């Protein structure tokens, strides 16, 4: 699926749509340059899970932040931006992936093999315009 958003709210709405189609144990891998809108997109996934958007922030030193959704499904927001090369094992992120919650990973390309994930690539078009390429999402079984 390819879509173009014209402002941050539209990217949140795209995240919401993906969030509504997600099920426990699934992983979303986010790709895109700094400032492309990955964290904004995660806010939409959070909205779909009944988590306040203000809880979703850009990581400074925290690599994993956990948020409990209204449905009892936790959201693991993982940001690998500051990951040192080769340090992936030490982060412990593999303990959060494919388990009881939904894992969303920014800078997923910094981890070697993320296995089966829904891939979202965000491309900068202009100041407020972004292209989103979403692959691997099954919307036939939406909640
Ligand atoms: P990333 O996590 O990819 O580094 P952020 O989500 O933190 O990026 O930031 C994206 C920035 O781009 C925000 O300041 C947001 O307001 C701005 N922005 C402008 N237009 C859009 C859009 N269409 N979609 C998402 N973000 C946008
Ligand atoms: Mg970010």
Coordinates of C-alpha atoms and ligand atoms in Angstrom, one line a residue, residues 5-8 11 33-40 58 106 127-130, ligand 1:
X5 CA 0.3 12.4 3.8
X6 CA 0.1 16.2 3.7
X7 CA 0.6 16.8 7.5
X8 CA 1.5 15.1 10.7
X11 CA 0.5 10.3 9.3
X33 CA 15.5 9.3 7.7
X34 CA 15.6 11.4 10.8
X35 CA 12.6 13.7 10.9
X36 CA 10.7 11.7 8.3
X37 CA 7.8 10.9 10.7
X38 CA 8.5 7.5 12.3
X39 CA 7.7 8.6 15.8
X40 CA 4.6 10.5 14.5
X58 CA 11.5 10.4 20.6
X106 CA 12.4 2.7 14.5
X127 CA 8.3 20.1 4.2
X128 CA 4.9 18.6 5.2
X129 CA 4.5 15.9 2.6
X130 CA 5.5 12.3 3.2
Ligands
LIG1 P1 11.4 10.5 13.1 O1 10.9 9.7 14.2 O2 11.3 9.8 11.8 O3 12.9 10.9 13.3 P2 9.5 12.4 13.9 O4 8.2 11.7 13.8 O5 10.1 12.6 15.3 O6 10.6 11.8 12.9 O7 9.3 13.9 13.4 C1 8.7 14.2 12.1 C2 8.6 15.7 12.0 O8 8.1 16.1 10.8 C3 7.7 16.3 13.1 O9 8.2 17.5 13.5 C4 6.4 16.5 12.3 O10 5.6 17.6 12.8 C5 6.9 16.9 10.9 N1 6.0 16.6 9.8 C6 5.6 17.4 8.9 N2 4.8 16.9 8.0 C7 4.6 15.6 8.4 C8 3.9 14.5 7.8 N3 3.2 14.6 6.7 N4 4.0 13.3 8.5 C9 4.7 13.2 9.6 N5 5.5 14.2 10.2 C10 5.4 15.4 9.5

